[in-house]
Amino acid sequence: MKLRARVPSAFAVLTLPVLALGACSSTDDSGAIAITASEKACQVGKAVLNAGATNFKVTNDGGDVTEVYVYADGDQVKGEVENVGPGTSRTFSADLTAGDYEVACKPGMKGDGIRTKIVVSGSGGKAMAIPNRTAAVNAMDYEYQGIDGMSFTKGDTVEFRMKNDAPGEKHEMEVFGPDGKLRGEVGPTKPGETGRVVVTLADSGSYRINCGIKDHSKKGMHGTFTVT
Ligand SMILES: [Cu+2]
């Protein structure tokens, strides 16, 4: 920002229309809750949010790539965005019901992150469905066990429990629907720990499971299951 102030004034005039355009095209962000992430801080624009579908706009003020998660109960991912480069912004949304949450900014896209508590109040948002099925998955370096052969019935609400049995690395488990859209995920889980996510399988078809950490998917951390 200081650098920009020293730019010759002719330049400043030239860039003004561009800035104005930028402001116009960002109307989608109006109402988005600002999250400012750096190596040392994870600032959330509001401490108390209204329940319902909520947009977040993450700005990375740090020097390293970052990712931001919204957690319920410490480990249930309600929304997230990855790969936010230094000096850039990305948005994500989360459907939040009344309760306590944590926003975690993870500089370098690792660790538990810098956590900021937020409170959501009001009657909006979809209450979390109560699972009628559970499914146990083991994560290894670098594969999943227990996914192949899993099948569910359309409309099932499944609690996926992923135990990380790997000696070395954290793993996660993203669940993508037949349309390729993320339906839910177990966030990065340390060796020896179990993460969970509840997903309602509203569509029939082939779902894909994937570890979003580094190149784990390429190394073999993926699988599919069927909903009929
Ligand atoms: Cu992994």
PDB file of C-alpha atoms and ligand atoms in Angstrom:
ATOM      1  CA  MET A   1       0.000   0.000   0.000  1.00  0.00           C
ATOM      2  CA  LYS A   2       2.815   2.421   0.805  1.00  0.00           C
ATOM      3  CA  LEU A   3       4.354   1.624  -2.564  1.00  0.00           C
ATOM      4  CA  ARG A   4       1.149   2.480  -4.348  1.00  0.00           C
ATOM      5  CA  ALA A   5       1.075   5.931  -2.703  1.00  0.00           C
ATOM      6  CA  ARG A   6       4.437   6.745  -4.280  1.00  0.00           C
ATOM      7  CA  VAL A   7       3.317   5.940  -7.803  1.00  0.00           C
ATOM      8  CA  PRO A   8       3.412   9.113  -9.964  1.00  0.00           C
ATOM      9  CA  SER A   9       0.091  10.902 -10.019  1.00  0.00           C
ATOM     10  CA  ALA A  10      -0.460  10.354 -13.743  1.00  0.00           C
ATOM     11  CA  PHE A  11      -0.436   6.674 -13.000  1.00  0.00           C
ATOM     12  CA  ALA A  12      -2.858   7.147 -10.180  1.00  0.00           C
ATOM     13  CA  VAL A  13      -5.299   8.878 -12.534  1.00  0.00           C
ATOM     14  CA  LEU A  14      -4.982   6.042 -15.029  1.00  0.00           C
ATOM     15  CA  THR A  15      -5.654   3.409 -12.425  1.00  0.00           C
ATOM     16  CA  LEU A  16      -8.712   5.139 -10.997  1.00  0.00           C
ATOM     17  CA  PRO A  17     -11.220   3.830 -13.570  1.00  0.00           C
ATOM     18  CA  VAL A  18      -9.846   0.338 -13.040  1.00  0.00           C
ATOM     19  CA  LEU A  19     -10.331   0.646  -9.304  1.00  0.00           C
ATOM     20  CA  ALA A  20     -13.880   1.868  -9.881  1.00  0.00           C
ATOM     21  CA  LEU A  21     -14.593  -1.138 -12.095  1.00  0.00           C
ATOM     22  CA  GLY A  22     -13.162  -3.400  -9.445  1.00  0.00           C
ATOM     23  CA  ALA A  23     -15.525  -1.924  -6.914  1.00  0.00           C
ATOM     24  CA  CYS A  24     -18.490  -2.484  -9.232  1.00  0.00           C
ATOM     25  CA  SER A  25     -17.670  -6.069 -10.041  1.00  0.00           C
ATOM     26  CA  SER A  26     -17.288  -6.898  -6.388  1.00  0.00           C
ATOM     27  CA  THR A  27     -20.954  -6.257  -5.601  1.00  0.00           C
ATOM     28  CA  ASP A  28     -21.278 -10.013  -5.095  1.00  0.00           C
ATOM     29  CA  ASP A  29     -19.106  -9.502  -2.047  1.00  0.00           C
ATOM     30  CA  SER A  30     -21.491  -7.003  -0.489  1.00  0.00           C
ATOM     31  CA  GLY A  31     -22.523  -8.455   2.816  1.00  0.00           C
ATOM     32  CA  ALA A  32     -19.599 -10.864   2.779  1.00  0.00           C
ATOM     33  CA  ILE A  33     -17.841 -11.155   6.107  1.00  0.00           C
ATOM     34  CA  ALA A  34     -14.229 -10.082   5.727  1.00  0.00           C
ATOM     35  CA  ILE A  35     -11.517 -12.398   7.000  1.00  0.00           C
ATOM     36  CA  THR A  36      -8.000 -11.026   7.013  1.00  0.00           C
ATOM     37  CA  ALA A  37      -5.374 -13.735   7.255  1.00  0.00           C
ATOM     38  CA  SER A  38      -1.675 -13.353   7.893  1.00  0.00           C
ATOM     39  CA  GLU A  39       1.098 -15.365   9.551  1.00  0.00           C
ATOM     40  CA  LYS A  40       0.103 -13.988  12.927  1.00  0.00           C
ATOM     41  CA  ALA A  41      -3.566 -13.133  12.782  1.00  0.00           C
ATOM     42  CA  CYS A  42      -6.960 -14.342  11.652  1.00  0.00           C
ATOM     43  CA  GLN A  43      -9.240 -11.347  11.888  1.00  0.00           C
ATOM     44  CA  VAL A  44     -12.936 -11.735  11.274  1.00  0.00           C
ATOM     45  CA  GLY A  45     -14.889  -8.584  10.381  1.00  0.00           C
ATOM     46  CA  LYS A  46     -17.757  -9.369  12.753  1.00  0.00           C
ATOM     47  CA  ALA A  47     -17.761 -11.316  16.009  1.00  0.00           C
ATOM     48  CA  VAL A  48     -21.488 -12.047  15.913  1.00  0.00           C
ATOM     49  CA  LEU A  49     -23.066 -13.187  12.644  1.00  0.00           C
ATOM     50  CA  ASN A  50     -26.660 -13.765  11.626  1.00  0.00           C
ATOM     51  CA  ALA A  51     -27.601 -17.382  11.043  1.00  0.00           C
ATOM     52  CA  GLY A  52     -28.095 -18.521   7.465  1.00  0.00           C
ATOM     53  CA  ALA A  53     -26.083 -18.830   4.291  1.00  0.00           C
ATOM     54  CA  THR A  54     -23.057 -16.631   4.863  1.00  0.00           C
ATOM     55  CA  ASN A  55     -20.415 -15.455   2.429  1.00  0.00           C
ATOM     56  CA  PHE A  56     -16.873 -14.910   3.599  1.00  0.00           C
ATOM     57  CA  LYS A  57     -14.195 -12.996   1.758  1.00  0.00           C
ATOM     58  CA  VAL A  58     -10.668 -14.000   2.718  1.00  0.00           C
ATOM     59  CA  THR A  59      -7.840 -11.572   2.089  1.00  0.00           C
ATOM     60  CA  ASN A  60      -4.347 -12.908   2.562  1.00  0.00           C
ATOM     61  CA  ASP A  61      -2.179 -10.149   4.043  1.00  0.00           C
ATOM     62  CA  GLY A  62       0.644 -12.581   4.764  1.00  0.00           C
ATOM     63  CA  GLY A  63       3.613 -13.665   2.702  1.00  0.00           C
ATOM     64  CA  ASP A  64       2.684 -17.335   2.431  1.00  0.00           C
ATOM     65  CA  VAL A  65      -0.230 -19.122   0.768  1.00  0.00           C
ATOM     66  CA  THR A  66      -3.067 -19.703   3.217  1.00  0.00           C
ATOM     67  CA  GLU A  67      -6.374 -21.495   3.694  1.00  0.00           C
ATOM     68  CA  VAL A  68      -9.326 -20.701   5.920  1.00  0.00           C
ATOM     69  CA  TYR A  69     -11.834 -23.042   7.578  1.00  0.00           C
ATOM     70  CA  VAL A  70     -14.985 -22.484   9.590  1.00  0.00           C
ATOM     71  CA  TYR A  71     -15.348 -25.212  12.228  1.00  0.00           C
ATOM     72  CA  ALA A  72     -18.227 -26.264  14.439  1.00  0.00           C
ATOM     73  CA  ASP A  73     -17.409 -28.337  17.528  1.00  0.00           C
ATOM     74  CA  GLY A  74     -13.716 -27.809  16.933  1.00  0.00           C
ATOM     75  CA  ASP A  75     -13.389 -30.252  14.041  1.00  0.00           C
ATOM     76  CA  GLN A  76     -16.481 -30.218  11.829  1.00  0.00           C
ATOM     77  CA  VAL A  77     -15.827 -28.280   8.651  1.00  0.00           C
ATOM     78  CA  LYS A  78     -18.740 -25.997   7.756  1.00  0.00           C
ATOM     79  CA  GLY A  79     -16.965 -24.187   4.935  1.00  0.00           C
ATOM     80  CA  GLU A  80     -13.465 -23.592   3.646  1.00  0.00           C
ATOM     81  CA  VAL A  81     -11.297 -22.124   0.959  1.00  0.00           C
ATOM     82  CA  GLU A  82      -7.786 -23.231   0.039  1.00  0.00           C
ATOM     83  CA  ASN A  83      -4.894 -21.782  -1.933  1.00  0.00           C
ATOM     84  CA  VAL A  84      -5.334 -18.106  -1.158  1.00  0.00           C
ATOM     85  CA  GLY A  85      -2.088 -16.594  -2.397  1.00  0.00           C
ATOM     86  CA  PRO A  86      -0.281 -13.679  -0.749  1.00  0.00           C
ATOM     87  CA  GLY A  87      -1.989 -10.390  -1.548  1.00  0.00           C
ATOM     88  CA  THR A  88      -5.064 -12.042  -3.068  1.00  0.00           C
ATOM     89  CA  SER A  89      -8.650 -12.630  -1.999  1.00  0.00           C
ATOM     90  CA  ARG A  90     -11.021 -15.556  -2.361  1.00  0.00           C
ATOM     91  CA  THR A  91     -14.566 -16.130  -1.202  1.00  0.00           C
ATOM     92  CA  PHE A  92     -16.425 -19.100   0.195  1.00  0.00           C
ATOM     93  CA  SER A  93     -19.776 -19.692   1.802  1.00  0.00           C
ATOM     94  CA  ALA A  94     -21.069 -21.643   4.757  1.00  0.00           C
ATOM     95  CA  ASP A  95     -24.550 -22.392   5.983  1.00  0.00           C
ATOM     96  CA  LEU A  96     -24.517 -21.620   9.688  1.00  0.00           C
ATOM     97  CA  THR A  97     -27.118 -22.217  12.357  1.00  0.00           C
ATOM     98  CA  ALA A  98     -27.006 -20.503  15.744  1.00  0.00           C
ATOM     99  CA  GLY A  99     -24.034 -21.583  17.825  1.00  0.00           C
ATOM    100  CA  ASP A 100     -20.333 -21.153  18.455  1.00  0.00           C
ATOM    101  CA  TYR A 101     -17.803 -21.584  15.673  1.00  0.00           C
ATOM    102  CA  GLU A 102     -14.113 -21.113  15.056  1.00  0.00           C
ATOM    103  CA  VAL A 103     -12.524 -19.525  12.024  1.00  0.00           C
ATOM    104  CA  ALA A 104      -9.078 -21.016  11.404  1.00  0.00           C
ATOM    105  CA  CYS A 105      -6.518 -19.331   9.156  1.00  0.00           C
ATOM    106  CA  LYS A 106      -3.712 -21.722   8.220  1.00  0.00           C
ATOM    107  CA  PRO A 107      -0.606 -19.977   6.894  1.00  0.00           C
ATOM    108  CA  GLY A 108       1.316 -22.390   4.695  1.00  0.00           C
ATOM    109  CA  MET A 109      -1.905 -24.503   4.561  1.00  0.00           C
ATOM    110  CA  LYS A 110      -0.794 -26.596   7.506  1.00  0.00           C
ATOM    111  CA  GLY A 111      -1.361 -27.033  11.214  1.00  0.00           C
ATOM    112  CA  ASP A 112      -4.433 -26.288  13.293  1.00  0.00           C
ATOM    113  CA  GLY A 113      -4.276 -22.672  12.265  1.00  0.00           C
ATOM    114  CA  ILE A 114      -4.784 -19.425  14.096  1.00  0.00           C
ATOM    115  CA  ARG A 115      -8.291 -19.624  15.497  1.00  0.00           C
ATOM    116  CA  THR A 116     -10.811 -16.880  16.074  1.00  0.00           C
ATOM    117  CA  LYS A 117     -14.094 -17.609  17.802  1.00  0.00           C
ATOM    118  CA  ILE A 118     -17.319 -16.361  16.275  1.00  0.00           C
ATOM    119  CA  VAL A 119     -20.901 -16.558  17.456  1.00  0.00           C
ATOM    120  CA  VAL A 120     -23.863 -17.093  15.157  1.00  0.00           C
ATOM    121  CA  SER A 121     -27.302 -16.107  16.367  1.00  0.00           C
ATOM    122  CA  GLY A 122     -30.806 -16.148  14.948  1.00  0.00           C
ATOM    123  CA  SER A 123     -33.070 -18.785  13.451  1.00  0.00           C
ATOM    124  CA  GLY A 124     -31.627 -19.040   9.911  1.00  0.00           C
ATOM    125  CA  GLY A 125     -29.552 -21.812   8.416  1.00  0.00           C
ATOM    126  CA  LYS A 126     -30.267 -25.451   7.883  1.00  0.00           C
ATOM    127  CA  ALA A 127     -30.096 -27.538  11.016  1.00  0.00           C
ATOM    128  CA  MET A 128     -27.656 -30.384  10.659  1.00  0.00           C
ATOM    129  CA  ALA A 129     -29.363 -33.588   9.655  1.00  0.00           C
ATOM    130  CA  ILE A 130     -29.202 -36.492  12.080  1.00  0.00           C
ATOM    131  CA  PRO A 131     -27.243 -39.388  10.581  1.00  0.00           C
ATOM    132  CA  ASN A 132     -29.048 -42.663   9.905  1.00  0.00           C
ATOM    133  CA  ARG A 133     -25.828 -44.386   8.816  1.00  0.00           C
ATOM    134  CA  THR A 134     -22.194 -44.314   9.780  1.00  0.00           C
ATOM    135  CA  ALA A 135     -19.238 -45.247   7.635  1.00  0.00           C
ATOM    136  CA  ALA A 136     -15.731 -45.915   8.880  1.00  0.00           C
ATOM    137  CA  VAL A 137     -12.793 -45.100   6.634  1.00  0.00           C
ATOM    138  CA  ASN A 138      -9.101 -45.512   7.394  1.00  0.00           C
ATOM    139  CA  ALA A 139      -6.589 -43.131   5.922  1.00  0.00           C
ATOM    140  CA  MET A 140      -3.066 -44.395   5.278  1.00  0.00           C
ATOM    141  CA  ASP A 141      -0.025 -42.860   3.587  1.00  0.00           C
ATOM    142  CA  TYR A 142      -1.380 -42.750   0.761  1.00  0.00           C
ATOM    143  CA  GLU A 143      -4.644 -44.571   0.345  1.00  0.00           C
ATOM    144  CA  TYR A 144      -8.074 -44.994   1.893  1.00  0.00           C
ATOM    145  CA  GLN A 145      -9.308 -48.303   3.225  1.00  0.00           C
ATOM    146  CA  GLY A 146     -12.981 -49.081   3.612  1.00  0.00           C
ATOM    147  CA  ILE A 147     -14.353 -46.992   0.764  1.00  0.00           C
ATOM    148  CA  ASP A 148     -14.462 -49.521  -2.036  1.00  0.00           C
ATOM    149  CA  GLY A 149     -17.704 -51.445  -1.872  1.00  0.00           C
ATOM    150  CA  MET A 150     -19.493 -48.869   0.274  1.00  0.00           C
ATOM    151  CA  SER A 151     -22.987 -48.195  -0.974  1.00  0.00           C
ATOM    152  CA  PHE A 152     -25.801 -46.060   0.288  1.00  0.00           C
ATOM    153  CA  THR A 153     -29.412 -45.298  -0.441  1.00  0.00           C
ATOM    154  CA  LYS A 154     -30.436 -41.962  -1.877  1.00  0.00           C
ATOM    155  CA  GLY A 155     -31.461 -39.711   0.984  1.00  0.00           C
ATOM    156  CA  ASP A 156     -29.186 -41.378   3.537  1.00  0.00           C
ATOM    157  CA  THR A 157     -27.518 -39.024   5.970  1.00  0.00           C
ATOM    158  CA  VAL A 158     -24.140 -40.546   6.655  1.00  0.00           C
ATOM    159  CA  GLU A 159     -21.623 -39.737   9.336  1.00  0.00           C
ATOM    160  CA  PHE A 160     -18.250 -40.497   7.778  1.00  0.00           C
ATOM    161  CA  ARG A 161     -15.564 -41.148  10.365  1.00  0.00           C
ATOM    162  CA  MET A 162     -12.075 -41.076   9.011  1.00  0.00           C
ATOM    163  CA  LYS A 163      -9.361 -42.473  11.241  1.00  0.00           C
ATOM    164  CA  ASN A 164      -5.883 -41.442  10.258  1.00  0.00           C
ATOM    165  CA  ASP A 165      -3.809 -44.617  10.612  1.00  0.00           C
ATOM    166  CA  ALA A 166      -0.858 -43.116   8.784  1.00  0.00           C
ATOM    167  CA  PRO A 167       2.403 -42.812  10.638  1.00  0.00           C
ATOM    168  CA  GLY A 168       3.430 -39.586   9.008  1.00  0.00           C
ATOM    169  CA  GLU A 169       1.043 -37.080   7.595  1.00  0.00           C
ATOM    170  CA  LYS A 170      -2.282 -35.407   8.160  1.00  0.00           C
ATOM    171  CA  HIS A 171      -5.035 -36.485   5.819  1.00  0.00           C
ATOM    172  CA  GLU A 172      -8.464 -35.214   4.932  1.00  0.00           C
ATOM    173  CA  MET A 173     -11.467 -36.607   3.144  1.00  0.00           C
ATOM    174  CA  GLU A 174     -13.459 -34.529   0.700  1.00  0.00           C
ATOM    175  CA  VAL A 175     -16.771 -35.930  -0.530  1.00  0.00           C
ATOM    176  CA  PHE A 176     -17.844 -34.863  -4.023  1.00  0.00           C
ATOM    177  CA  GLY A 177     -21.307 -35.567  -5.416  1.00  0.00           C
ATOM    178  CA  PRO A 178     -22.142 -36.956  -8.880  1.00  0.00           C
ATOM    179  CA  ASP A 179     -22.189 -33.322 -10.077  1.00  0.00           C
ATOM    180  CA  GLY A 180     -18.570 -32.877  -8.981  1.00  0.00           C
ATOM    181  CA  LYS A 181     -19.504 -30.411  -6.237  1.00  0.00           C
ATOM    182  CA  LEU A 182     -18.092 -30.671  -2.738  1.00  0.00           C
ATOM    183  CA  ARG A 183     -20.756 -32.059  -0.392  1.00  0.00           C
ATOM    184  CA  GLY A 184     -18.700 -32.061   2.777  1.00  0.00           C
ATOM    185  CA  GLU A 185     -15.321 -32.937   4.121  1.00  0.00           C
ATOM    186  CA  VAL A 186     -13.363 -34.248   7.042  1.00  0.00           C
ATOM    187  CA  GLY A 187     -10.752 -31.570   7.615  1.00  0.00           C
ATOM    188  CA  PRO A 188      -7.021 -32.227   8.014  1.00  0.00           C
ATOM    189  CA  THR A 189      -6.710 -34.901  10.688  1.00  0.00           C
ATOM    190  CA  LYS A 190      -3.518 -35.809  12.547  1.00  0.00           C
ATOM    191  CA  PRO A 191      -2.118 -39.358  12.693  1.00  0.00           C
ATOM    192  CA  GLY A 192      -3.963 -41.340  15.346  1.00  0.00           C
ATOM    193  CA  GLU A 193      -6.983 -39.050  15.362  1.00  0.00           C
ATOM    194  CA  THR A 194     -10.449 -39.441  13.886  1.00  0.00           C
ATOM    195  CA  GLY A 195     -12.260 -36.700  11.984  1.00  0.00           C
ATOM    196  CA  ARG A 196     -15.904 -36.746  11.011  1.00  0.00           C
ATOM    197  CA  VAL A 197     -18.387 -35.133   8.697  1.00  0.00           C
ATOM    198  CA  VAL A 198     -22.120 -35.605   8.195  1.00  0.00           C
ATOM    199  CA  VAL A 199     -23.282 -35.615   4.575  1.00  0.00           C
ATOM    200  CA  THR A 200     -26.793 -36.098   3.236  1.00  0.00           C
ATOM    201  CA  LEU A 201     -26.555 -38.072   0.013  1.00  0.00           C
ATOM    202  CA  ALA A 202     -29.396 -36.327  -1.760  1.00  0.00           C
ATOM    203  CA  ASP A 203     -28.568 -37.555  -5.280  1.00  0.00           C
ATOM    204  CA  SER A 204     -28.039 -41.008  -6.674  1.00  0.00           C
ATOM    205  CA  GLY A 205     -24.913 -41.723  -8.652  1.00  0.00           C
ATOM    206  CA  SER A 206     -21.202 -42.064  -8.161  1.00  0.00           C
ATOM    207  CA  TYR A 207     -19.546 -40.019  -5.427  1.00  0.00           C
ATOM    208  CA  ARG A 208     -15.841 -39.368  -5.247  1.00  0.00           C
ATOM    209  CA  ILE A 209     -13.648 -39.177  -2.167  1.00  0.00           C
ATOM    210  CA  ASN A 210     -10.400 -37.318  -2.293  1.00  0.00           C
ATOM    211  CA  CYS A 211      -7.619 -36.086  -0.032  1.00  0.00           C
ATOM    212  CA  GLY A 212      -7.060 -32.424  -0.809  1.00  0.00           C
ATOM    213  CA  ILE A 213      -3.697 -32.176   0.926  1.00  0.00           C
ATOM    214  CA  LYS A 214      -0.736 -31.508  -1.360  1.00  0.00           C
ATOM    215  CA  ASP A 215      -0.359 -34.286  -3.951  1.00  0.00           C
ATOM    216  CA  HIS A 216      -1.997 -37.023  -1.863  1.00  0.00           C
ATOM    217  CA  SER A 217      -4.768 -37.601  -4.375  1.00  0.00           C
ATOM    218  CA  LYS A 218      -2.228 -38.250  -7.120  1.00  0.00           C
ATOM    219  CA  LYS A 219      -0.399 -40.643  -4.811  1.00  0.00           C
ATOM    220  CA  GLY A 220      -3.568 -42.720  -4.501  1.00  0.00           C
ATOM    221  CA  MET A 221      -5.761 -41.065  -1.881  1.00  0.00           C
ATOM    222  CA  HIS A 222      -9.077 -41.218  -3.681  1.00  0.00           C
ATOM    223  CA  GLY A 223     -11.998 -43.562  -4.077  1.00  0.00           C
ATOM    224  CA  THR A 224     -15.609 -43.794  -5.140  1.00  0.00           C
ATOM    225  CA  PHE A 225     -18.846 -45.061  -3.670  1.00  0.00           C
ATOM    226  CA  THR A 226     -22.300 -45.470  -5.104  1.00  0.00           C
ATOM    227  CA  VAL A 227     -25.661 -44.121  -4.045  1.00  0.00           C
ATOM    228  CA  THR A 228     -28.707 -45.844  -5.492  1.00  0.00           C
TER     229      THR A 228
HETATM  230 CU    CU B   1      -3.788 -37.266   2.465  1.00  0.00          CU
END
